[in-house]
Coordinates of N, CA and C (backbone and C1' of nucleotides) in Angstrom, one line a residue:
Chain N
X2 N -37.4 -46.4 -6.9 CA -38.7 -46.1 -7.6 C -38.4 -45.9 -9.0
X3 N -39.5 -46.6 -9.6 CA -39.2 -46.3 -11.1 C -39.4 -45.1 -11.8
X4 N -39.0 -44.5 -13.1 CA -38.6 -42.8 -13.5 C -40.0 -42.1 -13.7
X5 N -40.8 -42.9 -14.3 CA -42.0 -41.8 -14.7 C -42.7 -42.1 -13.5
X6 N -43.1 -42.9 -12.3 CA -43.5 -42.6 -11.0 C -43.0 -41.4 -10.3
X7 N -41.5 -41.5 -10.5 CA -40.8 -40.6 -9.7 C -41.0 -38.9 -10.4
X8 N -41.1 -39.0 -11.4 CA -41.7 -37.6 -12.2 C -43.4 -37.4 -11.6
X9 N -43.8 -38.0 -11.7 CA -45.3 -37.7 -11.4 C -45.8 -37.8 -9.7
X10 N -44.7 -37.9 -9.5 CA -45.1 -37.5 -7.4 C -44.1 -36.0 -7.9
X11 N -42.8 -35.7 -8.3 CA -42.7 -34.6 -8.2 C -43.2 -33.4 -9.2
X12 N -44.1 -34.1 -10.0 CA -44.9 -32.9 -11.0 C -46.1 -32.5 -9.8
X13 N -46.6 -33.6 -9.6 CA -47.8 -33.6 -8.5 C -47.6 -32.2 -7.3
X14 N -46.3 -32.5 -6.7 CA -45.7 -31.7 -5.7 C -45.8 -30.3 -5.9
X15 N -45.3 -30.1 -7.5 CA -44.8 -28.9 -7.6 C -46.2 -27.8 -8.4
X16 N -47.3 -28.8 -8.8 CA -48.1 -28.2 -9.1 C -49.2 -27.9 -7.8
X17 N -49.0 -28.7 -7.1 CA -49.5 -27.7 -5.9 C -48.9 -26.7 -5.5
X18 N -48.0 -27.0 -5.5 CA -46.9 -26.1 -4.9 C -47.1 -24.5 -5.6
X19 N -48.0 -24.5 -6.6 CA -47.8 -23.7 -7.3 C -49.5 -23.3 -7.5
X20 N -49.9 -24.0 -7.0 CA -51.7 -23.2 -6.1 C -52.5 -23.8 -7.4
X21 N -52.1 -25.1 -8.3 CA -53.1 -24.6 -9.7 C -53.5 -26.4 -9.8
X22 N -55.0 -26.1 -10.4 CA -55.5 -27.4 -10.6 C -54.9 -28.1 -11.8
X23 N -54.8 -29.3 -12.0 CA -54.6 -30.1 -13.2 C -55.6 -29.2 -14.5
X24 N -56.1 -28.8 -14.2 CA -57.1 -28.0 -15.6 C -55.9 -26.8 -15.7
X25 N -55.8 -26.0 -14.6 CA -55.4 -24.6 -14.8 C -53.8 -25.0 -15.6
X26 N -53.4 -26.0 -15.0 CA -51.5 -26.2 -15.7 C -52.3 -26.6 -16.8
X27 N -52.7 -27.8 -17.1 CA -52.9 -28.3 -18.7 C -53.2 -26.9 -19.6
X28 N -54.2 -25.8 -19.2 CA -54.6 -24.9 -19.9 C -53.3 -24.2 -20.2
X29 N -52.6 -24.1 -19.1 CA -51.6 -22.6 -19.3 C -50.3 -23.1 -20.3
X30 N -50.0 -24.7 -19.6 CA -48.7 -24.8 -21.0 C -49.3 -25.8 -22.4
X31 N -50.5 -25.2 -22.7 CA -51.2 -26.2 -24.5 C -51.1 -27.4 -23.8
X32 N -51.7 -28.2 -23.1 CA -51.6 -29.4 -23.2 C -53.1 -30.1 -22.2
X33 N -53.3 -31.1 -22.6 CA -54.9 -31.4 -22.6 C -54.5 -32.1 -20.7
X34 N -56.0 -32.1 -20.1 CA -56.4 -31.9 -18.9 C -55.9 -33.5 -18.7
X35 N -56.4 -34.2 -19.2 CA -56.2 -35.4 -18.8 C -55.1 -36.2 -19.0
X36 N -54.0 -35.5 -19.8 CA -52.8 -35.9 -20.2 C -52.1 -35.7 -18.7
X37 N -52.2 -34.2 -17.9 CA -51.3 -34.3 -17.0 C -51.9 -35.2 -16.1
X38 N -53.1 -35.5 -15.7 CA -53.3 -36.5 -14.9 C -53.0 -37.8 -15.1
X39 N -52.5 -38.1 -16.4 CA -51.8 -39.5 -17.0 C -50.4 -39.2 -16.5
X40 N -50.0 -38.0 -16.6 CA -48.4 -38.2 -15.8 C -48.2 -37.9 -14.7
X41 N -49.1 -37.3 -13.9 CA -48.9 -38.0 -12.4 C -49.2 -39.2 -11.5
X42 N -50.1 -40.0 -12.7 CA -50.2 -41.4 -12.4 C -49.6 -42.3 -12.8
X43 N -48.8 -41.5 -13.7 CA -47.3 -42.5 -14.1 C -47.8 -43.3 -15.6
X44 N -48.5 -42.7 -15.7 CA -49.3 -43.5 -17.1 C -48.3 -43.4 -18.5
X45 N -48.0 -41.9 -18.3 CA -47.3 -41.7 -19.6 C -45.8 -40.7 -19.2
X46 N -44.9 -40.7 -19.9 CA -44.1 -39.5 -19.6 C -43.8 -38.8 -20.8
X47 N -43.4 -37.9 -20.5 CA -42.9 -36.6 -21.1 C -41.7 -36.7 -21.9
X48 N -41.9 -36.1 -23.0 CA -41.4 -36.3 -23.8 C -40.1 -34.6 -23.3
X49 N -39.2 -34.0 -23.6 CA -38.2 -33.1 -23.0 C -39.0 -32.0 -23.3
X50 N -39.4 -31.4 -24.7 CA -39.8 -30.6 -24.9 C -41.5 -30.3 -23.5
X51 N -42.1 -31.1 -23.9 CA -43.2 -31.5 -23.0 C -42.3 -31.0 -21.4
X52 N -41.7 -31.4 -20.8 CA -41.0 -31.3 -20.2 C -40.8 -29.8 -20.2
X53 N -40.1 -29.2 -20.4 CA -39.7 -27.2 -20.7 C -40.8 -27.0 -20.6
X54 N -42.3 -27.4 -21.3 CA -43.2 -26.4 -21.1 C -43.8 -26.4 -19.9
X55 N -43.8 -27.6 -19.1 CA -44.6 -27.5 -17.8 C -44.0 -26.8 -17.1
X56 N -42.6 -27.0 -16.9 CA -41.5 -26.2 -15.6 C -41.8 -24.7 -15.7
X57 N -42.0 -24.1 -17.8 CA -41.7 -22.9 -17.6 C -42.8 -21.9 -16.6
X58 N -44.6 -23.0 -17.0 CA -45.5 -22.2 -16.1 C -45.0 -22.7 -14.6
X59 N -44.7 -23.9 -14.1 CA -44.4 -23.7 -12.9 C -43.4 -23.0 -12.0
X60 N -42.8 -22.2 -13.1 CA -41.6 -21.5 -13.1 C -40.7 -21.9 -12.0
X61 N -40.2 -23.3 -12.6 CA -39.3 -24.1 -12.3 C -37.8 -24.2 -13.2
X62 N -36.5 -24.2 -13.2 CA -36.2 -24.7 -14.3 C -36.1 -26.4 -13.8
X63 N -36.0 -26.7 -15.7 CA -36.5 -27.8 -15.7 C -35.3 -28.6 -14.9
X64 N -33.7 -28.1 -15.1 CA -32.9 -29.0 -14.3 C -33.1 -29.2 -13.0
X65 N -33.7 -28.7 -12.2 CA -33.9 -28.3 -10.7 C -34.9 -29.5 -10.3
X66 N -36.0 -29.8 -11.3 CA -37.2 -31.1 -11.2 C -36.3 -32.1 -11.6
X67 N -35.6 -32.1 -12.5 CA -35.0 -33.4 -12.6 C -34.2 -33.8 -11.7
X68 N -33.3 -32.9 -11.0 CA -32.9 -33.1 -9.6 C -33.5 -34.2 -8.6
X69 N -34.6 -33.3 -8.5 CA -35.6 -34.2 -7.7 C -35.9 -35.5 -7.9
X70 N -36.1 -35.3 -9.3 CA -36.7 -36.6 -10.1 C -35.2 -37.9 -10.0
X71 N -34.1 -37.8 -10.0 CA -33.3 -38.4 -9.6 C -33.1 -39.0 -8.5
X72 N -33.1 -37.8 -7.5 CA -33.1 -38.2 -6.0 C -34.5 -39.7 -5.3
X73 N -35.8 -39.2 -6.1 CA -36.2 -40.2 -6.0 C -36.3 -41.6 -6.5
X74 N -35.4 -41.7 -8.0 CA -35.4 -42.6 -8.5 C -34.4 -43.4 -8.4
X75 N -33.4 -42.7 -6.6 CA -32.3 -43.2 -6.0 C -30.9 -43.4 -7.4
X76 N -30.4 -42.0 -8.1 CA -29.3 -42.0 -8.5 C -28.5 -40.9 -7.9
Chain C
X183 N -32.4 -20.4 -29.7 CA -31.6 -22.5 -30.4 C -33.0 -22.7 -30.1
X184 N -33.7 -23.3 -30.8 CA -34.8 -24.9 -30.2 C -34.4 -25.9 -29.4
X185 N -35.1 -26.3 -28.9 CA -35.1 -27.4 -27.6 C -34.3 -28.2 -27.8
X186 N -34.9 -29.0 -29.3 CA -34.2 -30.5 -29.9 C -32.8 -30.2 -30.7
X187 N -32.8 -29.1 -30.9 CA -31.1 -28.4 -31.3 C -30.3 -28.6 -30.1
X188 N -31.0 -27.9 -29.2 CA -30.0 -27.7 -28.1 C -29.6 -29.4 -27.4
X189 N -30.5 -29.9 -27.9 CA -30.5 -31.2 -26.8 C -29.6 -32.2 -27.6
X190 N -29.5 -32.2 -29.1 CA -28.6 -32.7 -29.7 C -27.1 -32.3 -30.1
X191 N -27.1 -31.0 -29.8 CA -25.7 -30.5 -29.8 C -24.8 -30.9 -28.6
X192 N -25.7 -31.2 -27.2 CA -25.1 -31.1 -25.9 C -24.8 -32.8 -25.7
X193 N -25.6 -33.8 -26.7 CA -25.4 -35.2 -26.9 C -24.2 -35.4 -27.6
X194 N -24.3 -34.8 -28.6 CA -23.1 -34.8 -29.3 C -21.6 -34.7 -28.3
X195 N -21.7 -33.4 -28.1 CA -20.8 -32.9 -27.4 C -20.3 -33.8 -26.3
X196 N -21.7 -34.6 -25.2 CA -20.6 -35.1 -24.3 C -20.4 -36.6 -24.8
X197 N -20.7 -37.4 -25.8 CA -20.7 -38.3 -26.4 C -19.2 -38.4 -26.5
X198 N -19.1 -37.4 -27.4 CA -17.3 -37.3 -27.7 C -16.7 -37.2 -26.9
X199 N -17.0 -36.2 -25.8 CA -16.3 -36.2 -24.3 C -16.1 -38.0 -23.5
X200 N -16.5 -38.3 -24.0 CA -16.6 -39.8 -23.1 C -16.3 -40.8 -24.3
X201 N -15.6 -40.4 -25.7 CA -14.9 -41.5 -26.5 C -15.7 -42.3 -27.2
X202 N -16.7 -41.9 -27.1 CA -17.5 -42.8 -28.3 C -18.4 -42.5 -28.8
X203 N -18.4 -43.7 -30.2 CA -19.1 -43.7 -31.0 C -20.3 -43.9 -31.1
X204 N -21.4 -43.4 -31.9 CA -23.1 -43.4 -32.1 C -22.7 -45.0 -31.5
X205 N -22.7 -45.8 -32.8 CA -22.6 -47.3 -32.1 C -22.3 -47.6 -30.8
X206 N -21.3 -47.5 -30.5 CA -21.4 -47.7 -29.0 C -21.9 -47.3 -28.2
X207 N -22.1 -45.6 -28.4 CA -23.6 -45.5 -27.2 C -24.5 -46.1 -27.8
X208 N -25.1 -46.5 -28.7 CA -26.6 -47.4 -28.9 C -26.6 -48.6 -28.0
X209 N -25.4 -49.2 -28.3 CA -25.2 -50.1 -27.8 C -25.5 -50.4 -26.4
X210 N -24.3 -49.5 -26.0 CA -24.6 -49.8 -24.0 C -25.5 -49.1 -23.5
X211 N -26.6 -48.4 -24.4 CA -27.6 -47.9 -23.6 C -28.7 -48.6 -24.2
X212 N -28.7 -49.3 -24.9 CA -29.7 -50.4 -25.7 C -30.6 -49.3 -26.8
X213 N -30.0 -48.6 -27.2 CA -30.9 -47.8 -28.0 C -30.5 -48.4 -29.2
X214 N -31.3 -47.9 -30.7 CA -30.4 -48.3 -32.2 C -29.9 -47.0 -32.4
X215 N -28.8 -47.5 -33.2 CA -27.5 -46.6 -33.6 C -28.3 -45.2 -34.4
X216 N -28.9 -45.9 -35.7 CA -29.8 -44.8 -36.0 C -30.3 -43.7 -35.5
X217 N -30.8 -43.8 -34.0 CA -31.9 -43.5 -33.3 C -31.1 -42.4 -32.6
X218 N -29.5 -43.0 -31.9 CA -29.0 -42.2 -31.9 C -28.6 -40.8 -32.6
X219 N -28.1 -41.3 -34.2 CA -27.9 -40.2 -34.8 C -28.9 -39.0 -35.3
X220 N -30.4 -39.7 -35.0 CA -31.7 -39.0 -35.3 C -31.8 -37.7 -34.6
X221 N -31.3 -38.4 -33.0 CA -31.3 -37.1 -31.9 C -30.2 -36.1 -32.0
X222 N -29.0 -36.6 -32.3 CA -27.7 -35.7 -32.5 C -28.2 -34.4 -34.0
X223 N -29.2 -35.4 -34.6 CA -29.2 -34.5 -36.0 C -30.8 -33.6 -35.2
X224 N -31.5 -33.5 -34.6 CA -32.6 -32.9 -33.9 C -33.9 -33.8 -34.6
X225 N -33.7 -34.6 -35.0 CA -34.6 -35.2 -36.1 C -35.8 -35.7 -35.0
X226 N -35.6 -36.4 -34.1 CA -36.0 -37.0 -32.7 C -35.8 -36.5 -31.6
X227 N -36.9 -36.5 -30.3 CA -36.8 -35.9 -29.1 C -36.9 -37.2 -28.3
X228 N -36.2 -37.5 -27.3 CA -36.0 -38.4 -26.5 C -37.3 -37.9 -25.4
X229 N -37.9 -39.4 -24.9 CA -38.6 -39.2 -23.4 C -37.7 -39.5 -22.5
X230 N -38.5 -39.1 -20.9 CA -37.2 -38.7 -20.3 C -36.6 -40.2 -19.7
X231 N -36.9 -41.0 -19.7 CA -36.7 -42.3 -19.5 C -35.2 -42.8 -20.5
X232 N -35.5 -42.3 -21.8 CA -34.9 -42.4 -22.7 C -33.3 -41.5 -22.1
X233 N -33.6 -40.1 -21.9 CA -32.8 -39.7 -21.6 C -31.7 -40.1 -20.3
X234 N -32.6 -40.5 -19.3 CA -32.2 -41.2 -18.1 C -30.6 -42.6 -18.5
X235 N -31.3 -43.1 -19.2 CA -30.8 -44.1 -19.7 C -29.2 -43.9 -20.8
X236 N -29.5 -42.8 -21.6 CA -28.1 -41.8 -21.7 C -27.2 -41.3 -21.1
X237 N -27.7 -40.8 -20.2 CA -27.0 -40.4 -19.1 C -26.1 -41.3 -18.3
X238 N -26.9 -42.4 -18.4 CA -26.3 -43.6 -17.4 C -24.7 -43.7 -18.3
X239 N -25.4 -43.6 -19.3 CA -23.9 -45.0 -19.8 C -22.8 -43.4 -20.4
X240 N -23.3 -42.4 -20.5 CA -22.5 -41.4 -20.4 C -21.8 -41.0 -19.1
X241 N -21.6 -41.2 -17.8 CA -21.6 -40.9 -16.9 C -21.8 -39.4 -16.7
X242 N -22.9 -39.1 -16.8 CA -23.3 -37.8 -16.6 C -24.3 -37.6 -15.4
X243 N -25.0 -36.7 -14.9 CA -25.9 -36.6 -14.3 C -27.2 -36.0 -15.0
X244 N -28.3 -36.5 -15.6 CA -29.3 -36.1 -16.0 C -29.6 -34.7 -16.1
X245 N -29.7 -33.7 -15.1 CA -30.1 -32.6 -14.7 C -28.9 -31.3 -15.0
X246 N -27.6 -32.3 -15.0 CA -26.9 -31.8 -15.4 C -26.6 -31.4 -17.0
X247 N -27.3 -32.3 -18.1 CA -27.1 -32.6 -19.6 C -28.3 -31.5 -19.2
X248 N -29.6 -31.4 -18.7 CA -30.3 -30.8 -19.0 C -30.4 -29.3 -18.5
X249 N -29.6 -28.9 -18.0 CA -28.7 -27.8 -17.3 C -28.1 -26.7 -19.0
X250 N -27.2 -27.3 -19.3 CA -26.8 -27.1 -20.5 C -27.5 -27.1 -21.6
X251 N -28.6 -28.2 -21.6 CA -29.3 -27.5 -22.6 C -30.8 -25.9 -22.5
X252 N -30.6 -26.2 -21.4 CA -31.3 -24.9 -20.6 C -30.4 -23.5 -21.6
X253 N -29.1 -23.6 -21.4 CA -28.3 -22.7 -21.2 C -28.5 -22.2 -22.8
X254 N -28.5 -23.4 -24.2 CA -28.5 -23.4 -25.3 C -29.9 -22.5 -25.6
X255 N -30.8 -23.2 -25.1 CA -32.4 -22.6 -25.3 C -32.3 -21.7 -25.0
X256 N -31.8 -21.2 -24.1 CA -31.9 -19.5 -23.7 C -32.7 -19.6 -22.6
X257 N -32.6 -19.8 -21.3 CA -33.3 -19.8 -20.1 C -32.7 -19.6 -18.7
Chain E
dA232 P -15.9 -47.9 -35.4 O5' -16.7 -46.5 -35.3 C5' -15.9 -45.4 -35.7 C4' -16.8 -44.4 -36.5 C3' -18.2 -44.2 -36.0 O3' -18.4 -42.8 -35.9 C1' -18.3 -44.8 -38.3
dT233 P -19.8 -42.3 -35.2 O5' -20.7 -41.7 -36.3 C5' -20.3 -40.6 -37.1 C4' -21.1 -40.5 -38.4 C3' -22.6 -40.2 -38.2 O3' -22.9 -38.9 -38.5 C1' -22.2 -41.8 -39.9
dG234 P -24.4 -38.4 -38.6 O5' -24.9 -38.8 -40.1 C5' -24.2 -38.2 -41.2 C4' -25.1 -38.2 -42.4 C3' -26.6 -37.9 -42.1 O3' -27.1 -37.1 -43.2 C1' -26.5 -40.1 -42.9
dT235 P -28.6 -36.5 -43.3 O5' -29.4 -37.6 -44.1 C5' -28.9 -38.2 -45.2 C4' -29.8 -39.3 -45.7 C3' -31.3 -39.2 -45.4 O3' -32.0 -39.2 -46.7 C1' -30.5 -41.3 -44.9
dA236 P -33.5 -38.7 -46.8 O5' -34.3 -40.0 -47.4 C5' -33.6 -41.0 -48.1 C4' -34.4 -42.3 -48.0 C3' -35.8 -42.1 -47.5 O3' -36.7 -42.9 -48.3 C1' -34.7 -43.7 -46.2
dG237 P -38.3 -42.6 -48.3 O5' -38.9 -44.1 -48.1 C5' -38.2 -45.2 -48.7 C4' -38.7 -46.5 -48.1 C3' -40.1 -46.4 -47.6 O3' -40.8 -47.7 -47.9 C1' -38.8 -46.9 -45.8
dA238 P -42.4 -47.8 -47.9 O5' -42.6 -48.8 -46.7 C5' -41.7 -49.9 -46.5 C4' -41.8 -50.5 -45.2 C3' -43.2 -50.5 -44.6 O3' -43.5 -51.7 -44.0 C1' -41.6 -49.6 -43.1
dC239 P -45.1 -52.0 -43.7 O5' -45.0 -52.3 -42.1 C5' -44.0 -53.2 -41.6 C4' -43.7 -52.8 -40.1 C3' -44.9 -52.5 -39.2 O3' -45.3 -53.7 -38.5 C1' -43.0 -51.1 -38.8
dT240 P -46.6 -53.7 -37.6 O5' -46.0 -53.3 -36.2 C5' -44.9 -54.0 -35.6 C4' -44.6 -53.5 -34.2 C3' -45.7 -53.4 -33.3 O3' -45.3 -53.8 -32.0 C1' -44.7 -51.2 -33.6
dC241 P -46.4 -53.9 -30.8 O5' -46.2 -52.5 -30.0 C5' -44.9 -52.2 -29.5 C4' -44.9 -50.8 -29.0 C3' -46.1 -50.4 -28.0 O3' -45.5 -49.6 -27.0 C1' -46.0 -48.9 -29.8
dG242 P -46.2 -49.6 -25.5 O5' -45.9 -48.1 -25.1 C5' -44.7 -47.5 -25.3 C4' -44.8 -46.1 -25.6 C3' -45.7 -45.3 -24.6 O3' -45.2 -44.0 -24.4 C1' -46.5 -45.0 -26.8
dC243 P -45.7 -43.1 -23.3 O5' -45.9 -41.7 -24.0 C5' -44.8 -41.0 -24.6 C4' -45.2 -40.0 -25.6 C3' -45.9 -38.8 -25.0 O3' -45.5 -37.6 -25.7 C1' -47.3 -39.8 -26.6
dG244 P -45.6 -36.2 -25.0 O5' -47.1 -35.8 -25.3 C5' -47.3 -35.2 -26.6 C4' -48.8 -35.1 -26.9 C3' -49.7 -34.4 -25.8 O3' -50.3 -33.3 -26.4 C1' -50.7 -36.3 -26.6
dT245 P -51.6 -32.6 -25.7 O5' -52.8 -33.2 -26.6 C5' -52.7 -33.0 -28.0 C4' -54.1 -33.4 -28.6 C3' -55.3 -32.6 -28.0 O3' -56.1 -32.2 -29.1 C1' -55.7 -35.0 -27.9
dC246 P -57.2 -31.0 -28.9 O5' -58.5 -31.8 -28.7 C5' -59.0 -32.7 -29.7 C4' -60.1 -33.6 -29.2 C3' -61.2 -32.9 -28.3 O3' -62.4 -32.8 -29.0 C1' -60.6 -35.1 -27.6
dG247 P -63.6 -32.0 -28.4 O5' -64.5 -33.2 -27.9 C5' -64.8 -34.3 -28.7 C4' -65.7 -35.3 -28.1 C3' -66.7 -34.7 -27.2 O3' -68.0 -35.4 -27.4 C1' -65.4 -36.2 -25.9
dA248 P -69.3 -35.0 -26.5 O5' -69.3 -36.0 -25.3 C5' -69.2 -37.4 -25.7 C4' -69.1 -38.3 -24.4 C3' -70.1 -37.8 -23.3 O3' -70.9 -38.9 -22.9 C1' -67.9 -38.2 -22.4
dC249 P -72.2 -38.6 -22.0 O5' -71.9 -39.4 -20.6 C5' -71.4 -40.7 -20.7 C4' -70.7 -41.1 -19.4 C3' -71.5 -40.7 -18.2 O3' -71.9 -41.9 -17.5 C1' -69.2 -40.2 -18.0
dG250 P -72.9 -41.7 -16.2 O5' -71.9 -41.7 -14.9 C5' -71.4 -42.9 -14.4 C4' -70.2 -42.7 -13.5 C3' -70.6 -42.2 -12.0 O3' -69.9 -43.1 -11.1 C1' -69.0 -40.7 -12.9
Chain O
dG19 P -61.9 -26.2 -10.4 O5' -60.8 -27.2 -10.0 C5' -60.8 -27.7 -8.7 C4' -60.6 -29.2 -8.7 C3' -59.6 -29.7 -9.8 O3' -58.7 -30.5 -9.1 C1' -61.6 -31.0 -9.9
dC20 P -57.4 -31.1 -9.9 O5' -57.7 -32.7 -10.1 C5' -57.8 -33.5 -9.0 C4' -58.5 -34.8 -9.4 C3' -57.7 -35.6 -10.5 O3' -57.2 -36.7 -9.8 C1' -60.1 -35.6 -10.8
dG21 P -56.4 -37.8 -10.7 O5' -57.6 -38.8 -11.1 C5' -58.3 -39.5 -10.1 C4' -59.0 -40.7 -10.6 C3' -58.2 -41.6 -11.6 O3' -58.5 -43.0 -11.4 C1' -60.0 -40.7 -12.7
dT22 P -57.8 -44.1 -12.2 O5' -58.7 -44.3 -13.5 C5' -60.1 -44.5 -13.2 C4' -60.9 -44.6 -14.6 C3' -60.1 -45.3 -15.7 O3' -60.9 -46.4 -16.1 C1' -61.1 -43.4 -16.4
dC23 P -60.2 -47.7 -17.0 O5' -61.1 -47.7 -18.3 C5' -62.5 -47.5 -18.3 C4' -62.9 -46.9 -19.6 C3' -62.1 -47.4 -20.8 O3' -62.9 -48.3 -21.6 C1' -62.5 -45.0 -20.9
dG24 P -62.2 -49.2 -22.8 O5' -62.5 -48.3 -24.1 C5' -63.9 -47.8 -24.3 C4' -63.9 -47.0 -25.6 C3' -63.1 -47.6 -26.7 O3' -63.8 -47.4 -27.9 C1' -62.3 -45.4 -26.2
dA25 P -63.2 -48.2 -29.2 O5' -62.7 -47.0 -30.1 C5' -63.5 -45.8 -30.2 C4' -62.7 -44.6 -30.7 C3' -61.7 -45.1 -31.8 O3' -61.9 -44.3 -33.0 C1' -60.7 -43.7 -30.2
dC26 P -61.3 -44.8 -34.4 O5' -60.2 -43.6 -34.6 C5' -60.6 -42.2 -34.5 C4' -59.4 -41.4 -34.3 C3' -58.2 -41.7 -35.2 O3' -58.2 -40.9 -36.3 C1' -57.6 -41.1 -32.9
dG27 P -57.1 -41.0 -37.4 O5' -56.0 -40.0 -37.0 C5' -56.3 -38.6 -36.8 C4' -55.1 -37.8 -36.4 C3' -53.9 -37.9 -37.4 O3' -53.3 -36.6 -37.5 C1' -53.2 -38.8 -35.4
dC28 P -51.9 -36.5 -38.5 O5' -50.7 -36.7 -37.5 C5' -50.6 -35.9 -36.3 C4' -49.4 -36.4 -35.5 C3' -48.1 -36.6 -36.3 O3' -47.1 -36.1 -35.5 C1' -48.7 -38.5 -35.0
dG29 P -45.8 -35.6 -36.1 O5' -44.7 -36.0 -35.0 C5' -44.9 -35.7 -33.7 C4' -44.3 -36.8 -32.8 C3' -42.9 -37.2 -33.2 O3' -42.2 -37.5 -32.0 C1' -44.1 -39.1 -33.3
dA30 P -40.6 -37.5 -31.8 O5' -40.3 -38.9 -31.0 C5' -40.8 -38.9 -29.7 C4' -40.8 -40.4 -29.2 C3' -39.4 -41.0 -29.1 O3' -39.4 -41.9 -27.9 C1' -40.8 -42.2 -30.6
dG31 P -38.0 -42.3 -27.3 O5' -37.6 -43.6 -28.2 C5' -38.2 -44.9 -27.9 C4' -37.9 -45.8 -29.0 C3' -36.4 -46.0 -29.4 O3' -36.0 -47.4 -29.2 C1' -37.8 -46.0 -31.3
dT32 P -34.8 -48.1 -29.9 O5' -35.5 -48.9 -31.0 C5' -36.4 -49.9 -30.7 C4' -36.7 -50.8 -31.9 C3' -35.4 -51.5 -32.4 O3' -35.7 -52.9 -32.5 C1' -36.5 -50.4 -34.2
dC33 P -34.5 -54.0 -32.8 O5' -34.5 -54.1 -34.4 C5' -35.7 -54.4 -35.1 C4' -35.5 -54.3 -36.6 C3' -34.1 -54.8 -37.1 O3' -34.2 -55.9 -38.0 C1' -34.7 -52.8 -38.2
dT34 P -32.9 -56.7 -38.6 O5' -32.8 -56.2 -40.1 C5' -34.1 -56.0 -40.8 C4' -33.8 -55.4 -42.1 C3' -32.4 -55.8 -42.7 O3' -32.6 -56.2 -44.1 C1' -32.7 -53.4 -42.7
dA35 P -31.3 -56.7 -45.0 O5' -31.0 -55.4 -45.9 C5' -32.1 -54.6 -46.4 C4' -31.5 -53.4 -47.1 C3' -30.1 -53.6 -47.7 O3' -30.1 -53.1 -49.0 C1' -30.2 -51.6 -46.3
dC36 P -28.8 -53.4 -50.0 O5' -28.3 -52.0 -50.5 C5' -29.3 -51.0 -50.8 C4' -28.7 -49.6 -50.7 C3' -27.3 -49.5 -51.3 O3' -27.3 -48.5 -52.2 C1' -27.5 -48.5 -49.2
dA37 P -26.0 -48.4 -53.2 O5' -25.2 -47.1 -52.7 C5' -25.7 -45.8 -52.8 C4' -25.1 -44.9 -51.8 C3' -23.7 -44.4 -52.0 O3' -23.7 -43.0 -52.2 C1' -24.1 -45.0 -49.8

DNA sequence: ATGTAGACTCGCGTCGACG
DNA sequence: GCGTCGACGCGAGTCTACA
């Protein structure tokens, strides 16, 4: 699977995982409503910093997603 | 530290660990050399695609470079 | 082998609006 | 609550050139 597919099934995952709508995360780490739904559909990716800020509301760290994000992108 | 500090000190660092030069990593990871030194100097933030692709030709593991830079940021 | 600078293309990230 | 569209500013990433 290709890298920003494979980020946006495990952003997807973990923001359920974490009870909150695409509005409620965009609100909570500064970033606009419709951006994250561009990165769960693979439209756009994240830039690192962009990156730190979503994990820290999902209170993820961010190495632990990229974990995932590997595993899916079969490395 | 800032994000793009942390993220270029830990590029630096394993760059050298694995023997080479800006040039040569631009090279085998198809980035320009410049672009390299941009990020080493915090000047530039890599997407994570970008980063993926460092990692490769670093033999690193992704989550692992971004482990360490966790550690720099303070998290 | 690296730092810097200018100019360029393209994609990130925002905003308003509609279904 | 989400997908999508158009438009926008700005930053990612390239290229050339000079020190």
């Amino acid at each position: 699977m290709e890298i920003s597919k494979a980020f946006g099934n495990v952003l997807k995952k973990h923001r359920k995982l974490a009870g909150l709508s695409q509005e409620q995360l965009a609100l909570q780490c500064d970033l606009d409503r419709t951006y994250i739904g561009l990165l769960e559909r693979a439209q756009r990716q994240p830039s690192i910093t962009t990156l730190f800020s979503i994990c820290e509301v999902l209170k993820i760290k961010p190495h632990e997603l990229i974990k995932e994000v590997e595993k899916l992108y079969g490395i």
